[in-house]
């Protein structure tokens, strides 16, 4: 096991229920996740000196920008500094990275890295249109392509190049619903069968309804502290030991290879290097399964299996809760839900629960090192983080 | 003069023309500002290892989120990490702070801190409606209040409490247009008279058309480097020696005092402390004059004059180009223009030009220390930075 630099710790976590939360507002979700994290950390709000908040599109979803100040107001954290971080669906992962840098810079000692999205209150246009602003507006979204279509192109190419089957993709959904059924915060807490996925409505051929993550409301927060503060406040800090991020073209057609997300590859290499580990050291990972094919690409691009073998690897059970490398023990975006700006932070919450041994019915045994992988759009951005006990 | 910690330097600056740029797109503005900064720094693009991009509302203005990845693509900086920073009209200032933290954290060595807004291409609603998302949607914007109305309330209260006059506010506009007439990048390069301001159309009583900053397209970029890199790349680095930020309620009615922007006061105290200076050490400042009353509040809240005396202080000429403390030598938001997400970075560009001695007809003599002050909304957020030769 690597001799990690234990410089930035997660000392508190908070997660709301994920789902279609008609009775909860954007601001109440922020307050709920933030307060849970503060209570979990057993600190006082005035010990927090900053916030980095991930959100994709408050402007289009709820006609509200200036979102980090709103969070400070409704989290009773005024007048400390705050900024909102946006990188489409990887906004949460990038907010975690911003919080890490804030602590390491010495400008902050204890910060919240949070994420929130309220997707079911759209005022200015349909949700799919808002999500399509993560694609290239001038070369993709304007012509009507949306994300199911983009990932369907990736899936078809993967099937063509590597013989990946629709059944193998469906197995990702079956596994993630199995895990989600063991997560009380998940949007869908029901197991499903392969037949359910295969018989579900086509959304964008070859992707079917059960290959797609849902529209979700939710918020998540973690509290980060420097090593000195962590030791003072906390008996069981989880250490954030590696951070990597990368970018790629927004437009899918500008890439060399549709099935390799270069942003994932570069971000992962950077995070592994930063932490001083290789993919073999990772005990479990939360990866960005916005569509089932995305999980297959992710486990390949992160190095957990060879390129092209992600479908077979999944089918063989290696990524199941009791497999060699459990993937998306939380249920993933597919079953836990995908409030886009919150997802990257919710992934971190799951890894912390696992490393603390608090993951209940979905606990992975003897977990020491976890990884989160958060993608923006069809791979225009990626953030990878590595955590250790 | 303070013995500054010279740890983070600005080694390059780039600014587009500000104005109604019908022939320039969002992405071409990013590329233009970024390339100018790279050329100014005399470095190669592949020496840059990250970007922090300020933007208020790409979603509402041009139906594009995922903006930092877009910037990397169009700035030929892929696959390096990037994130967009949003804090309404202080997005640029917060992006500068994020860039500072990135360098100080050790995760990055040379980064771009940029800002951009394309406000004249609105697809989804009028510009004023998009800007109003910086206010509290549920308690302000929903009921129809927009920013001229909010600042009119502040102005009326200032007039009531301190005897500030409409003529004193108008003097802010006259001074800033005088300066803007000497700035080839300014949107309005024309001097105006007190009479022009006083006779202009009422927008929100007591604010008239010439009390208001305009709608502007534009982009700005600075390149930040660690001290080691700065010394290698650059003969005349300008040092970023202090960073402070703060938040306040979005809604004006939640504040103790309408005329004191608490976010400015807290951010300024934090920046002064960080740099080890007081307001007396500042030779010049770019402040957030989205409305003329905002400049009056700013020079009070930053400590350049006593509370309530900002109008008189301006009238007496202390803030003019040859005064004790020149304010908004660039022309400020009022005359240079206010592309909201770019403004905080454009302020930094002006201070760097002044400290280098490259400010041409608006050069302040013997300038050693400058300050930027960037406000979000009606004061829901603020970023203050201090720069030294």
JSON list of C-alpha atoms in Angstrom, two decimals, chain A residues 25-27 49 52 55-60 62-70 72-74 77-90 94-95 97-98 100-108 123-124 129-130 132-139 141 243-251 254 262-263 266 274 376-381, chain B residues 25-27 49 52 55-60 62-70 72-74 77-90 94-95 97-98 100-108 123-124 129-130 132-139 141 243-251 254 262-263 266 274 376-381:
[
{"chain": "A", "resi": 25, "resn": "UNK", "atom": "CA", "xyz": [-36.66, 23.40, -3.23]},
{"chain": "A", "resi": 26, "resn": "UNK", "atom": "CA", "xyz": [-33.17, 24.00, -4.56]},
{"chain": "A", "resi": 27, "resn": "UNK", "atom": "CA", "xyz": [-32.27, 25.98, -1.48]},
{"chain": "A", "resi": 49, "resn": "UNK", "atom": "CA", "xyz": [-14.31, 29.28, 6.16]},
{"chain": "A", "resi": 52, "resn": "UNK", "atom": "CA", "xyz": [-17.08, 25.40, -3.40]},
{"chain": "A", "resi": 55, "resn": "UNK", "atom": "CA", "xyz": [-23.96, 23.02, -10.11]},
{"chain": "A", "resi": 56, "resn": "UNK", "atom": "CA", "xyz": [-24.51, 22.57, -13.81]},
{"chain": "A", "resi": 57, "resn": "UNK", "atom": "CA", "xyz": [-27.31, 24.89, -14.80]},
{"chain": "A", "resi": 58, "resn": "UNK", "atom": "CA", "xyz": [-29.23, 26.74, -12.11]},
{"chain": "A", "resi": 59, "resn": "UNK", "atom": "CA", "xyz": [-29.82, 29.38, -14.77]},
{"chain": "A", "resi": 60, "resn": "UNK", "atom": "CA", "xyz": [-31.77, 27.09, -17.07]},
{"chain": "A", "resi": 62, "resn": "UNK", "atom": "CA", "xyz": [-34.52, 27.34, -11.88]},
{"chain": "A", "resi": 63, "resn": "UNK", "atom": "CA", "xyz": [-33.58, 30.77, -13.29]},
{"chain": "A", "resi": 64, "resn": "UNK", "atom": "CA", "xyz": [-31.06, 31.30, -10.49]},
{"chain": "A", "resi": 65, "resn": "UNK", "atom": "CA", "xyz": [-27.35, 32.06, -10.82]},
{"chain": "A", "resi": 66, "resn": "UNK", "atom": "CA", "xyz": [-25.07, 33.46, -8.07]},
{"chain": "A", "resi": 67, "resn": "UNK", "atom": "CA", "xyz": [-25.54, 30.02, -6.57]},
{"chain": "A", "resi": 68, "resn": "UNK", "atom": "CA", "xyz": [-22.66, 29.82, -4.12]},
{"chain": "A", "resi": 69, "resn": "UNK", "atom": "CA", "xyz": [-23.78, 32.98, -2.32]},
{"chain": "A", "resi": 70, "resn": "UNK", "atom": "CA", "xyz": [-27.29, 31.55, -2.16]},
{"chain": "A", "resi": 72, "resn": "UNK", "atom": "CA", "xyz": [-23.94, 30.47, 2.03]},
{"chain": "A", "resi": 73, "resn": "UNK", "atom": "CA", "xyz": [-27.11, 32.40, 2.86]},
{"chain": "A", "resi": 74, "resn": "UNK", "atom": "CA", "xyz": [-29.28, 29.30, 3.22]},
{"chain": "A", "resi": 77, "resn": "UNK", "atom": "CA", "xyz": [-22.35, 30.41, 6.47]},
{"chain": "A", "resi": 78, "resn": "UNK", "atom": "CA", "xyz": [-22.25, 34.14, 5.57]},
{"chain": "A", "resi": 79, "resn": "UNK", "atom": "CA", "xyz": [-19.96, 36.09, 5.09]},
{"chain": "A", "resi": 80, "resn": "UNK", "atom": "CA", "xyz": [-17.30, 33.48, 4.26]},
{"chain": "A", "resi": 81, "resn": "UNK", "atom": "CA", "xyz": [-16.07, 33.21, 0.64]},
{"chain": "A", "resi": 82, "resn": "UNK", "atom": "CA", "xyz": [-17.82, 30.92, -1.82]},
{"chain": "A", "resi": 83, "resn": "UNK", "atom": "CA", "xyz": [-17.79, 30.17, -5.49]},
{"chain": "A", "resi": 84, "resn": "UNK", "atom": "CA", "xyz": [-19.83, 27.97, -7.75]},
{"chain": "A", "resi": 85, "resn": "UNK", "atom": "CA", "xyz": [-17.97, 25.53, -9.95]},
{"chain": "A", "resi": 86, "resn": "UNK", "atom": "CA", "xyz": [-19.47, 24.43, -13.28]},
{"chain": "A", "resi": 87, "resn": "UNK", "atom": "CA", "xyz": [-18.26, 21.72, -15.59]},
{"chain": "A", "resi": 88, "resn": "UNK", "atom": "CA", "xyz": [-21.57, 20.23, -16.76]},
{"chain": "A", "resi": 89, "resn": "UNK", "atom": "CA", "xyz": [-22.11, 16.80, -15.12]},
{"chain": "A", "resi": 90, "resn": "UNK", "atom": "CA", "xyz": [-18.59, 16.85, -13.62]},
{"chain": "A", "resi": 94, "resn": "UNK", "atom": "CA", "xyz": [-14.43, 19.75, -10.02]},
{"chain": "A", "resi": 95, "resn": "UNK", "atom": "CA", "xyz": [-15.85, 21.40, -6.88]},
{"chain": "A", "resi": 97, "resn": "UNK", "atom": "CA", "xyz": [-10.87, 19.50, -6.63]},
{"chain": "A", "resi": 98, "resn": "UNK", "atom": "CA", "xyz": [-11.38, 23.24, -6.00]},
{"chain": "A", "resi": 100, "resn": "UNK", "atom": "CA", "xyz": [-8.79, 20.40, -2.20]},
{"chain": "A", "resi": 101, "resn": "UNK", "atom": "CA", "xyz": [-6.77, 23.22, -3.79]},
{"chain": "A", "resi": 102, "resn": "UNK", "atom": "CA", "xyz": [-8.28, 25.78, -1.40]},
{"chain": "A", "resi": 103, "resn": "UNK", "atom": "CA", "xyz": [-7.06, 23.80, 1.63]},
{"chain": "A", "resi": 104, "resn": "UNK", "atom": "CA", "xyz": [-3.67, 23.02, 0.11]},
{"chain": "A", "resi": 105, "resn": "UNK", "atom": "CA", "xyz": [-3.18, 26.68, -0.85]},
{"chain": "A", "resi": 106, "resn": "UNK", "atom": "CA", "xyz": [-3.33, 27.73, 2.79]},
{"chain": "A", "resi": 107, "resn": "UNK", "atom": "CA", "xyz": [-6.07, 30.28, 2.08]},
{"chain": "A", "resi": 108, "resn": "UNK", "atom": "CA", "xyz": [-8.70, 28.04, 3.68]},
{"chain": "A", "resi": 123, "resn": "UNK", "atom": "CA", "xyz": [-39.08, 27.06, -16.06]},
{"chain": "A", "resi": 124, "resn": "UNK", "atom": "CA", "xyz": [-37.36, 27.96, -19.28]},
{"chain": "A", "resi": 129, "resn": "UNK", "atom": "CA", "xyz": [-32.62, 21.00, -23.69]},
{"chain": "A", "resi": 130, "resn": "UNK", "atom": "CA", "xyz": [-30.89, 22.27, -20.53]},
{"chain": "A", "resi": 132, "resn": "UNK", "atom": "CA", "xyz": [-27.82, 19.55, -24.03]},
{"chain": "A", "resi": 133, "resn": "UNK", "atom": "CA", "xyz": [-25.97, 22.78, -23.12]},
{"chain": "A", "resi": 134, "resn": "UNK", "atom": "CA", "xyz": [-23.19, 20.43, -21.94]},
{"chain": "A", "resi": 135, "resn": "UNK", "atom": "CA", "xyz": [-22.72, 19.46, -25.59]},
{"chain": "A", "resi": 136, "resn": "UNK", "atom": "CA", "xyz": [-21.32, 21.78, -28.22]},
{"chain": "A", "resi": 137, "resn": "UNK", "atom": "CA", "xyz": [-24.17, 24.21, -28.86]},
{"chain": "A", "resi": 138, "resn": "UNK", "atom": "CA", "xyz": [-23.03, 25.26, -32.31]},
{"chain": "A", "resi": 139, "resn": "UNK", "atom": "CA", "xyz": [-22.06, 21.83, -33.69]},
{"chain": "A", "resi": 141, "resn": "UNK", "atom": "CA", "xyz": [-27.13, 20.75, -29.63]},
{"chain": "A", "resi": 243, "resn": "UNK", "atom": "CA", "xyz": [-6.83, 14.58, -7.60]},
{"chain": "A", "resi": 244, "resn": "UNK", "atom": "CA", "xyz": [-6.72, 14.53, -11.39]},
{"chain": "A", "resi": 245, "resn": "UNK", "atom": "CA", "xyz": [-8.75, 16.40, -13.98]},
{"chain": "A", "resi": 246, "resn": "UNK", "atom": "CA", "xyz": [-8.72, 16.82, -17.73]},
{"chain": "A", "resi": 247, "resn": "UNK", "atom": "CA", "xyz": [-10.66, 18.24, -20.66]},
{"chain": "A", "resi": 248, "resn": "UNK", "atom": "CA", "xyz": [-11.51, 17.14, -24.19]},
{"chain": "A", "resi": 249, "resn": "UNK", "atom": "CA", "xyz": [-13.49, 18.52, -27.11]},
{"chain": "A", "resi": 250, "resn": "UNK", "atom": "CA", "xyz": [-17.18, 19.04, -26.32]},
{"chain": "A", "resi": 251, "resn": "UNK", "atom": "CA", "xyz": [-18.14, 17.68, -29.71]},
{"chain": "A", "resi": 254, "resn": "UNK", "atom": "CA", "xyz": [-13.81, 15.97, -32.97]},
{"chain": "A", "resi": 262, "resn": "UNK", "atom": "CA", "xyz": [-9.41, 10.79, -23.32]},
{"chain": "A", "resi": 263, "resn": "UNK", "atom": "CA", "xyz": [-10.41, 13.09, -20.45]},
{"chain": "A", "resi": 266, "resn": "UNK", "atom": "CA", "xyz": [-5.63, 11.74, -18.62]},
{"chain": "A", "resi": 274, "resn": "UNK", "atom": "CA", "xyz": [-0.68, 12.34, -7.54]},
{"chain": "A", "resi": 376, "resn": "UNK", "atom": "CA", "xyz": [-18.97, 16.14, -18.00]},
{"chain": "A", "resi": 377, "resn": "UNK", "atom": "CA", "xyz": [-21.11, 15.76, -21.13]},
{"chain": "A", "resi": 378, "resn": "UNK", "atom": "CA", "xyz": [-19.91, 13.05, -23.49]},
{"chain": "A", "resi": 379, "resn": "UNK", "atom": "CA", "xyz": [-16.40, 13.36, -22.05]},
{"chain": "A", "resi": 380, "resn": "UNK", "atom": "CA", "xyz": [-15.56, 17.05, -22.46]},
{"chain": "A", "resi": 381, "resn": "UNK", "atom": "CA", "xyz": [-14.32, 17.05, -18.88]},
{"chain": "B", "resi": 25, "resn": "UNK", "atom": "CA", "xyz": [-18.77, 34.83, -31.07]},
{"chain": "B", "resi": 26, "resn": "UNK", "atom": "CA", "xyz": [-18.40, 33.69, -27.46]},
{"chain": "B", "resi": 27, "resn": "UNK", "atom": "CA", "xyz": [-15.72, 31.22, -28.45]},
{"chain": "B", "resi": 49, "resn": "UNK", "atom": "CA", "xyz": [-1.43, 23.44, -17.19]},
{"chain": "B", "resi": 52, "resn": "UNK", "atom": "CA", "xyz": [-10.17, 28.90, -14.36]},
{"chain": "B", "resi": 55, "resn": "UNK", "atom": "CA", "xyz": [-18.68, 33.42, -16.68]},
{"chain": "B", "resi": 56, "resn": "UNK", "atom": "CA", "xyz": [-22.02, 34.41, -15.26]},
{"chain": "B", "resi": 57, "resn": "UNK", "atom": "CA", "xyz": [-24.66, 32.85, -17.48]},
{"chain": "B", "resi": 58, "resn": "UNK", "atom": "CA", "xyz": [-23.61, 31.12, -20.66]},
{"chain": "B", "resi": 59, "resn": "UNK", "atom": "CA", "xyz": [-26.70, 28.98, -20.17]},
{"chain": "B", "resi": 60, "resn": "UNK", "atom": "CA", "xyz": [-29.13, 31.89, -20.44]},
{"chain": "B", "resi": 62, "resn": "UNK", "atom": "CA", "xyz": [-26.02, 31.59, -25.42]},
{"chain": "B", "resi": 63, "resn": "UNK", "atom": "CA", "xyz": [-27.47, 28.23, -24.31]},
{"chain": "B", "resi": 64, "resn": "UNK", "atom": "CA", "xyz": [-24.02, 26.86, -23.58]},
{"chain": "B", "resi": 65, "resn": "UNK", "atom": "CA", "xyz": [-22.70, 25.41, -20.31]},
{"chain": "B", "resi": 66, "resn": "UNK", "atom": "CA", "xyz": [-19.55, 23.26, -19.89]},
{"chain": "B", "resi": 67, "resn": "UNK", "atom": "CA", "xyz": [-17.78, 26.51, -20.63]},
{"chain": "B", "resi": 68, "resn": "UNK", "atom": "CA", "xyz": [-14.29, 25.84, -19.34]},
{"chain": "B", "resi": 69, "resn": "UNK", "atom": "CA", "xyz": [-13.90, 22.77, -21.56]},
{"chain": "B", "resi": 70, "resn": "UNK", "atom": "CA", "xyz": [-15.13, 24.87, -24.48]},
{"chain": "B", "resi": 72, "resn": "UNK", "atom": "CA", "xyz": [-9.73, 24.74, -23.56]},
{"chain": "B", "resi": 73, "resn": "UNK", "atom": "CA", "xyz": [-10.87, 23.42, -26.93]},
{"chain": "B", "resi": 74, "resn": "UNK", "atom": "CA", "xyz": [-10.96, 26.82, -28.61]},
{"chain": "B", "resi": 77, "resn": "UNK", "atom": "CA", "xyz": [-5.17, 23.94, -24.39]},
{"chain": "B", "resi": 78, "resn": "UNK", "atom": "CA", "xyz": [-6.65, 20.41, -24.29]},
{"chain": "B", "resi": 79, "resn": "UNK", "atom": "CA", "xyz": [-6.38, 18.11, -22.33]},
{"chain": "B", "resi": 80, "resn": "UNK", "atom": "CA", "xyz": [-5.33, 20.21, -19.32]},
{"chain": "B", "resi": 81, "resn": "UNK", "atom": "CA", "xyz": [-7.81, 20.62, -16.43]},
{"chain": "B", "resi": 82, "resn": "UNK", "atom": "CA", "xyz": [-10.27, 23.51, -16.46]},
{"chain": "B", "resi": 83, "resn": "UNK", "atom": "CA", "xyz": [-13.27, 24.67, -14.49]},
{"chain": "B", "resi": 84, "resn": "UNK", "atom": "CA", "xyz": [-15.73, 27.48, -14.88]},
{"chain": "B", "resi": 85, "resn": "UNK", "atom": "CA", "xyz": [-16.26, 29.76, -11.90]},
{"chain": "B", "resi": 86, "resn": "UNK", "atom": "CA", "xyz": [-19.59, 31.52, -11.38]},
{"chain": "B", "resi": 87, "resn": "UNK", "atom": "CA", "xyz": [-20.46, 34.18, -8.89]},
{"chain": "B", "resi": 88, "resn": "UNK", "atom": "CA", "xyz": [-22.71, 36.43, -10.98]},
{"chain": "B", "resi": 89, "resn": "UNK", "atom": "CA", "xyz": [-20.85, 39.68, -11.86]},
{"chain": "B", "resi": 90, "resn": "UNK", "atom": "CA", "xyz": [-17.93, 38.74, -9.57]},
{"chain": "B", "resi": 94, "resn": "UNK", "atom": "CA", "xyz": [-13.48, 34.65, -8.12]},
{"chain": "B", "resi": 95, "resn": "UNK", "atom": "CA", "xyz": [-11.78, 32.96, -11.10]},
{"chain": "B", "resi": 97, "resn": "UNK", "atom": "CA", "xyz": [-8.85, 33.75, -6.70]},
{"chain": "B", "resi": 98, "resn": "UNK", "atom": "CA", "xyz": [-9.30, 30.16, -7.90]},
{"chain": "B", "resi": 100, "resn": "UNK", "atom": "CA", "xyz": [-4.25, 31.94, -7.22]},
{"chain": "B", "resi": 101, "resn": "UNK", "atom": "CA", "xyz": [-5.25, 28.98, -5.04]},
{"chain": "B", "resi": 102, "resn": "UNK", "atom": "CA", "xyz": [-4.42, 26.52, -7.82]},
{"chain": "B", "resi": 103, "resn": "UNK", "atom": "CA", "xyz": [-0.85, 27.82, -8.04]},
{"chain": "B", "resi": 104, "resn": "UNK", "atom": "CA", "xyz": [-0.40, 28.08, -4.27]},
{"chain": "B", "resi": 105, "resn": "UNK", "atom": "CA", "xyz": [-1.74, 24.54, -3.81]},
{"chain": "B", "resi": 106, "resn": "UNK", "atom": "CA", "xyz": [1.10, 23.11, -5.85]},
{"chain": "B", "resi": 107, "resn": "UNK", "atom": "CA", "xyz": [-1.31, 21.27, -8.19]},
{"chain": "B", "resi": 108, "resn": "UNK", "atom": "CA", "xyz": [-0.69, 23.79, -10.96]},
{"chain": "B", "resi": 123, "resn": "UNK", "atom": "CA", "xyz": [-31.67, 33.29, -27.20]},
{"chain": "B", "resi": 124, "resn": "UNK", "atom": "CA", "xyz": [-33.81, 32.44, -24.20]},
{"chain": "B", "resi": 129, "resn": "UNK", "atom": "CA", "xyz": [-33.98, 38.78, -17.15]},
{"chain": "B", "resi": 130, "resn": "UNK", "atom": "CA", "xyz": [-30.73, 36.82, -17.38]},
{"chain": "B", "resi": 132, "resn": "UNK", "atom": "CA", "xyz": [-31.74, 39.24, -12.68]},
{"chain": "B", "resi": 133, "resn": "UNK", "atom": "CA", "xyz": [-30.75, 35.62, -11.93]},
{"chain": "B", "resi": 134, "resn": "UNK", "atom": "CA", "xyz": [-27.96, 37.20, -9.84]},
{"chain": "B", "resi": 135, "resn": "UNK", "atom": "CA", "xyz": [-30.68, 38.48, -7.51]},
{"chain": "B", "resi": 136, "resn": "UNK", "atom": "CA", "xyz": [-32.77, 36.25, -5.27]},
{"chain": "B", "resi": 137, "resn": "UNK", "atom": "CA", "xyz": [-35.15, 34.54, -7.73]},
{"chain": "B", "resi": 138, "resn": "UNK", "atom": "CA", "xyz": [-37.79, 33.70, -5.14]},
{"chain": "B", "resi": 139, "resn": "UNK", "atom": "CA", "xyz": [-37.82, 37.00, -3.23]},
{"chain": "B", "resi": 141, "resn": "UNK", "atom": "CA", "xyz": [-36.49, 38.60, -9.45]},
{"chain": "B", "resi": 243, "resn": "UNK", "atom": "CA", "xyz": [-6.80, 37.85, -2.16]},
{"chain": "B", "resi": 244, "resn": "UNK", "atom": "CA", "xyz": [-9.99, 38.31, -0.19]},
{"chain": "B", "resi": 245, "resn": "UNK", "atom": "CA", "xyz": [-13.54, 37.23, -0.86]},
{"chain": "B", "resi": 246, "resn": "UNK", "atom": "CA", "xyz": [-16.84, 37.25, 0.96]},
{"chain": "B", "resi": 247, "resn": "UNK", "atom": "CA", "xyz": [-20.55, 36.62, 0.58]},
{"chain": "B", "resi": 248, "resn": "UNK", "atom": "CA", "xyz": [-23.77, 38.27, 1.71]},
{"chain": "B", "resi": 249, "resn": "UNK", "atom": "CA", "xyz": [-27.48, 37.70, 1.29]},
{"chain": "B", "resi": 250, "resn": "UNK", "atom": "CA", "xyz": [-28.62, 37.83, -2.33]},
{"chain": "B", "resi": 251, "resn": "UNK", "atom": "CA", "xyz": [-31.72, 39.76, -1.31]},
{"chain": "B", "resi": 254, "resn": "UNK", "atom": "CA", "xyz": [-32.16, 40.91, 4.22]},
{"chain": "B", "resi": 262, "resn": "UNK", "atom": "CA", "xyz": [-20.75, 43.93, 3.85]},
{"chain": "B", "resi": 263, "resn": "UNK", "atom": "CA", "xyz": [-19.22, 41.55, 1.30]},
{"chain": "B", "resi": 266, "resn": "UNK", "atom": "CA", "xyz": [-15.13, 41.67, 4.67]},
{"chain": "B", "resi": 274, "resn": "UNK", "atom": "CA", "xyz": [-3.41, 38.74, 3.37]},
{"chain": "B", "resi": 376, "resn": "UNK", "atom": "CA", "xyz": [-21.73, 40.04, -7.66]},
{"chain": "B", "resi": 377, "resn": "UNK", "atom": "CA", "xyz": [-25.34, 41.22, -7.91]},
{"chain": "B", "resi": 378, "resn": "UNK", "atom": "CA", "xyz": [-26.25, 43.88, -5.38]},
{"chain": "B", "resi": 379, "resn": "UNK", "atom": "CA", "xyz": [-23.43, 42.69, -3.09]},
{"chain": "B", "resi": 380, "resn": "UNK", "atom": "CA", "xyz": [-24.16, 39.00, -2.61]},
{"chain": "B", "resi": 381, "resn": "UNK", "atom": "CA", "xyz": [-20.50, 38.31, -3.33]}
]
